[in-house]
Amino acid sequence: MDLGTANSIIIHNDKIVVDEPSVVAIENKTDKLLAVGTPAHQMEGKEPPGIRTVRPLRDGVIADFNAAEMMIRGMVKMVSSKRHWFSPSLRMVVCIPSGSTEVEIRAVRDSSEHAGGRDVYMIYEPMALGIGLDVEAPEGNMIVDIGGGTTEIAVISLGGIVSNKSIRIAGNDLTTDIQEHMGRVHNLKVGTTMAEQIKINVGSALPVLEDPPEPYIVTGPNRMTALPMEVPVTYEEISHCIEKSISKMEAAVLAALEQTPPELYADIVRNGIYLAGGGALLRGLAKRFTDKIRIEFKVAEDPLHAVANGTGVALKNINRFSFLIR
Ligand code: ADP
Ligand code: MG
């Protein structure tokens, strides 16, 4: 299971069986769980009275323990209802952000056990990603995971994390940049879901792309008059409005490289840097980083599922990988 700030994924028998936004809907009066994942996400921003939506993870850590437990339970239940033969007492590997504290690790373990996990192991995210490479090799590899709330930069070698750095600038910040830009420049009020759509359709980390997307038509209310407007948005303008945030990610990678011991640094230059998480899908990002940092950035095969896939491999090699946490 990959518990992400934006999306949570469960892999069972090598297949993705749950892939849902990390949101729950809760009834205010009773604190009862009403919906998990997509149906809860659909309520976000339009919650009916008496209902709140909660994203249990924020900035890569559990911000709401209760909601996190409800979410884990709800998602594990989705698997069992889809497959009646799914054993309720399972062996689980849960991925946790590399900066997790003891308390957070315990909370994830408790929640997973309450959800039916019998044998629960944890794995740090960069290690899960590294499984796609050769984590046990005596070689330095750098991994950059751009999720919803945090960008995690880690250097791994010999089955361990040599160094890691986490900044709270990631996919959600790009979405916020776009939301503010639409209001300020176009007087158009857009919600986060629409801003995210703009990012996915015409987001770009470069002001010039070889294979540019068509302008994306955005409709919404004028901020002043509340009358409906239609604005075509180009990737060039989005590249400008997210420039600052992208530069901060770039600076964090450079800072991490600066702190890397020379031998590992040489390995990284030779191996390239591995880019994962939903943010890796941003147009031009890998090229921009490659041009600026002069080390090749390689996008993971399926960036949104790379952590979960690695976690699945860990599950099948429980006894082999010493970096799994009991
Ligand atoms: P987390 O691990 O924190 O749950 P994910 O790896 O699932 O995060 O990535 C989620 C982030 O990736 C969100 O901010 C989302 O908007 C962003 N994202 C998803 N698809 C794209 C895309 N095609 N282009 C740019 N950003 C994307
Ligand atoms: Mg993630």
XYZ file of C-alpha atoms and ligand atoms in Angstrom:
354
model
C 0.000 0.000 0.000
C 1.232 3.450 -0.947
C -0.346 6.103 1.235
C 0.132 9.355 -0.623
C -0.938 12.903 0.088
C -2.758 12.951 -3.228
C -3.445 9.310 -4.112
C -3.382 5.991 -2.316
C -2.757 2.740 -4.070
C -3.038 -0.899 -3.065
C -1.348 -3.658 -4.989
C -2.538 -7.188 -4.401
C -1.131 -10.200 -6.224
C 0.835 -7.932 -8.564
C -2.243 -5.977 -9.597
C -3.350 -2.474 -8.727
C -6.648 -3.128 -6.992
C -7.174 0.283 -5.362
C -6.129 3.595 -6.876
C -8.062 6.386 -5.230
C -7.606 9.983 -4.164
C -6.602 10.167 -0.479
C -9.832 11.691 0.776
C -12.590 10.686 3.164
C -16.004 12.236 3.750
C -17.169 12.320 7.353
C -20.492 13.229 8.946
C -19.884 16.115 11.363
C -22.425 15.156 14.008
C -21.450 11.530 14.431
C -17.916 11.496 12.989
C -19.105 8.567 10.915
C -17.304 7.681 7.714
C -19.517 8.319 4.687
C -17.238 7.863 1.708
C -13.643 6.978 0.825
C -11.666 7.900 -2.265
C -13.379 8.997 -5.477
C -16.896 9.567 -4.058
C -15.376 11.631 -1.238
C -13.204 13.538 -3.720
C -16.319 14.375 -5.740
C -17.729 16.132 -2.682
C -14.613 18.252 -2.161
C -15.419 21.908 -2.590
C -19.144 21.134 -2.686
C -19.691 19.419 0.649
C -23.360 19.145 1.575
C -24.214 20.706 4.959
C -23.181 18.578 7.918
C -20.473 16.745 5.957
C -16.765 17.462 5.821
C -14.113 16.063 3.550
C -10.680 15.363 4.987
C -7.346 14.629 3.374
C -5.673 12.661 6.172
C -2.158 13.174 4.851
C -0.652 16.576 4.388
C 2.864 17.521 3.386
C 3.793 13.870 3.335
C 2.816 13.123 6.929
C -0.365 12.020 8.645
C -2.136 15.193 9.649
C -5.297 13.496 10.933
C -4.756 10.102 12.554
C -8.424 9.233 12.870
C -9.198 10.052 9.275
C -6.079 8.176 8.140
C -7.246 5.051 9.908
C -10.709 5.341 8.398
C -9.161 5.737 4.979
C -6.846 2.746 5.323
C -9.715 0.589 6.552
C -12.004 1.799 3.802
C -9.464 1.087 1.102
C -8.566 -2.344 2.423
C -12.285 -3.086 2.496
C -12.554 -2.108 -1.172
C -10.165 -4.926 -1.974
C -12.090 -7.503 0.008
C -15.423 -6.521 -1.477
C -13.994 -6.749 -4.984
C -12.561 -10.188 -4.320
C -14.396 -12.410 -1.924
C -11.415 -14.683 -1.473
C -9.331 -11.858 -0.097
C -8.070 -12.926 3.301
C -8.855 -10.412 6.027
C -5.653 -11.209 7.887
C -3.007 -10.176 5.485
C 0.620 -9.594 5.219
C 1.058 -5.976 4.274
C 3.869 -3.685 3.262
C 3.051 -0.027 3.697
C 5.130 2.723 2.238
C 5.958 5.708 4.433
C 7.618 9.051 3.669
C 11.334 9.011 4.441
C 10.985 11.749 7.022
C 8.373 9.909 9.108
C 8.750 10.100 12.874
C 8.417 7.125 15.217
C 4.945 8.308 16.150
C 3.857 8.479 12.528
C 5.289 5.055 11.780
C 3.436 3.607 14.759
C 0.222 5.297 13.648
C 0.435 3.803 10.176
C 1.192 0.390 11.637
C -1.702 0.575 14.101
C -4.120 1.693 11.424
C -2.983 -1.067 9.085
C -3.348 -3.679 11.816
C -6.789 -2.408 12.693
C -7.672 -2.675 9.027
C -6.835 -6.375 9.060
C -3.100 -6.440 8.511
C -1.579 -9.329 10.424
C 2.040 -9.055 9.404
C 2.687 -5.383 8.775
C 5.976 -4.113 7.402
C 6.950 -0.575 6.521
C 9.252 0.621 3.826
C 10.590 4.103 3.232
C 9.395 5.556 -0.037
C 12.796 6.092 -1.668
C 13.627 2.446 -0.998
C 10.386 1.328 -2.620
C 11.239 3.453 -5.637
C 14.788 2.187 -5.597
C 13.634 -1.409 -5.926
C 12.935 -0.555 -9.553
C 16.638 0.186 -9.800
C 19.132 -1.971 -7.991
C 18.902 -0.791 -4.404
C 21.392 -3.263 -3.104
C 24.163 -2.340 -5.485
C 27.194 -0.576 -4.033
C 26.279 2.427 -6.132
C 24.716 5.778 -5.536
C 21.332 6.471 -7.036
C 19.354 9.661 -6.658
C 15.593 9.572 -6.620
C 13.312 12.583 -6.871
C 9.653 11.941 -6.034
C 7.310 14.847 -6.744
C 4.003 14.044 -5.078
C 1.062 16.181 -4.062
C 2.440 17.747 -0.885
C 6.163 17.139 -0.887
C 9.096 16.659 -3.167
C 11.380 14.009 -1.702
C 14.955 13.794 -2.835
C 16.977 10.816 -1.658
C 20.308 9.194 -2.350
C 20.322 5.454 -1.827
C 23.164 2.992 -1.868
C 23.756 -0.538 -0.580
C 20.161 -1.015 0.475
C 19.983 2.104 2.591
C 19.146 5.777 2.440
C 22.376 7.771 2.483
C 20.697 11.144 2.590
C 17.305 12.587 2.030
C 15.757 15.972 1.705
C 12.131 16.879 1.619
C 10.610 20.200 0.622
C 7.011 21.225 0.877
C 6.809 22.363 -2.697
C 5.168 19.821 -4.976
C 2.216 19.170 -7.270
C -0.364 20.916 -5.096
C 1.688 24.102 -5.106
C 1.726 24.156 -8.895
C -2.058 23.793 -8.798
C -2.313 26.715 -6.359
C 0.004 28.824 -8.570
C -2.348 28.209 -11.488
C -5.434 28.984 -9.417
C -3.967 32.323 -8.316
C -2.789 33.142 -11.818
C -6.271 32.578 -13.266
C -7.763 34.929 -10.702
C -5.117 37.617 -10.954
C -4.545 37.673 -14.696
C -7.878 36.571 -16.119
C -10.243 37.556 -13.311
C -11.476 33.998 -13.501
C -12.391 32.106 -10.380
C -11.358 28.451 -10.604
C -11.469 25.692 -7.995
C -8.588 23.344 -7.278
C -10.016 20.566 -9.432
C -10.189 22.882 -12.457
C -6.725 24.285 -11.730
C -5.385 20.718 -11.635
C -7.065 20.012 -14.987
C -5.313 23.060 -16.443
C -2.007 21.739 -15.097
C -2.560 18.294 -16.591
C -3.749 19.667 -19.961
C -1.358 22.563 -20.519
C 1.115 22.465 -17.645
C 4.736 22.908 -18.696
C 8.075 23.373 -16.976
C 9.510 24.942 -20.125
C 8.365 28.106 -21.954
C 9.040 26.417 -25.298
C 8.015 22.833 -26.009
C 8.809 20.751 -29.061
C 5.451 19.056 -28.931
C 3.106 21.743 -27.568
C -0.438 21.004 -26.379
C -3.432 22.928 -27.770
C -4.682 25.809 -25.607
C -7.126 24.587 -22.986
C -10.489 26.344 -22.773
C -11.428 27.142 -19.190
C -14.897 28.280 -18.202
C -15.914 29.826 -14.918
C -17.288 32.913 -13.248
C -15.695 36.331 -13.538
C -14.270 37.239 -10.153
C -15.860 40.719 -10.227
C -19.132 40.312 -12.086
C -19.801 36.598 -11.480
C -20.786 36.381 -15.165
C -19.593 33.289 -17.024
C -16.330 33.596 -18.950
C -14.376 31.425 -21.334
C -10.601 31.725 -21.413
C -8.209 29.783 -23.636
C -5.098 29.002 -21.587
C -1.755 28.294 -23.237
C 1.134 26.217 -21.932
C 3.448 29.236 -22.281
C 1.526 31.211 -19.698
C 1.300 28.246 -17.339
C 5.048 27.715 -17.622
C 5.532 31.307 -16.426
C 3.106 31.079 -13.540
C 4.645 27.890 -12.123
C 8.232 28.996 -12.776
C 8.965 30.028 -9.189
C 7.841 26.728 -7.694
C 9.721 24.700 -10.298
C 12.853 26.726 -9.539
C 12.495 25.848 -5.860
C 12.356 22.138 -6.717
C 15.407 22.570 -8.907
C 17.259 24.376 -6.123
C 16.430 21.550 -3.703
C 17.872 18.968 -6.087
C 21.025 21.063 -6.466
C 21.333 21.423 -2.697
C 20.963 17.652 -2.284
C 23.647 17.060 -4.895
C 25.920 19.508 -3.149
C 25.665 17.480 0.043
C 26.353 14.176 -1.689
C 29.790 12.593 -1.072
C 31.992 12.686 -4.206
C 32.010 8.939 -4.920
C 28.247 8.723 -4.831
C 28.027 11.929 -6.829
C 30.060 10.321 -9.593
C 27.690 7.318 -9.615
C 24.705 9.629 -9.889
C 26.203 11.528 -12.805
C 26.777 8.209 -14.552
C 23.407 6.622 -13.680
C 21.231 9.669 -14.091
C 18.546 10.822 -11.669
C 15.295 8.936 -11.350
C 12.147 11.065 -11.402
C 8.854 9.688 -10.022
C 5.517 10.783 -8.539
C 2.697 12.510 -10.408
C 4.780 15.666 -10.742
C 7.195 13.776 -12.996
C 4.449 13.830 -15.641
C 4.659 17.596 -16.038
C 5.615 18.442 -19.615
C 9.228 19.424 -20.091
C 10.205 18.821 -16.469
C 12.779 16.093 -17.038
C 14.259 18.046 -19.956
C 14.430 21.248 -17.967
C 16.168 19.571 -15.024
C 18.519 17.747 -17.374
C 19.459 20.997 -19.153
C 19.902 22.999 -15.963
C 21.585 20.427 -13.742
C 23.489 18.674 -16.535
C 22.723 15.216 -15.238
C 20.215 13.122 -17.137
C 16.787 12.885 -15.487
C 14.890 9.697 -16.281
C 11.162 9.529 -15.697
C 9.976 6.320 -14.002
C 7.961 4.003 -16.201
C 4.642 4.683 -14.483
C 5.409 7.636 -12.203
C 2.066 7.637 -10.376
C 2.398 3.954 -9.468
C 6.163 3.583 -9.145
C 6.143 3.651 -5.326
C 3.282 1.161 -5.127
C 4.934 -1.153 -7.651
C 8.163 -1.147 -5.665
C 6.227 -1.827 -2.488
C 4.635 -4.823 -4.216
C 8.062 -6.198 -5.053
C 9.114 -5.694 -1.427
C 6.132 -7.742 -0.291
C 7.291 -10.662 -2.380
C 10.830 -10.419 -1.012
C 10.070 -9.858 2.652
C 12.977 -11.965 3.809
C 15.451 -10.648 1.317
C 15.262 -6.913 1.925
C 16.796 -5.955 5.224
C 15.537 -2.390 4.890
C 11.950 -3.370 5.591
C 10.829 -2.120 8.989
C 8.896 -4.365 11.334
P 1.279 11.514 -3.588
O 2.325 10.443 -3.581
O 1.609 12.674 -2.708
O -0.089 10.985 -3.348
P 1.266 11.433 -6.493
O 2.575 10.827 -6.824
O 0.059 10.581 -6.621
O 1.291 12.144 -5.059
O 1.128 12.732 -7.420
C 0.064 13.595 -7.275
C 0.406 14.917 -7.892
O 0.750 14.746 -9.266
C -0.788 15.876 -7.856
O -0.356 17.154 -7.465
C -1.251 15.865 -9.310
O -1.861 17.098 -9.666
C 0.048 15.676 -10.045
N -0.157 15.154 -11.407
C -0.839 14.054 -11.786
N -0.832 13.921 -13.131
C -0.108 14.965 -13.614
C 0.266 15.405 -14.929
N -0.109 14.719 -16.026
N 0.991 16.533 -15.036
C 1.374 17.221 -13.954
N 1.067 16.873 -12.691
C 0.325 15.759 -12.520
Mg 3.906 9.382 -3.361
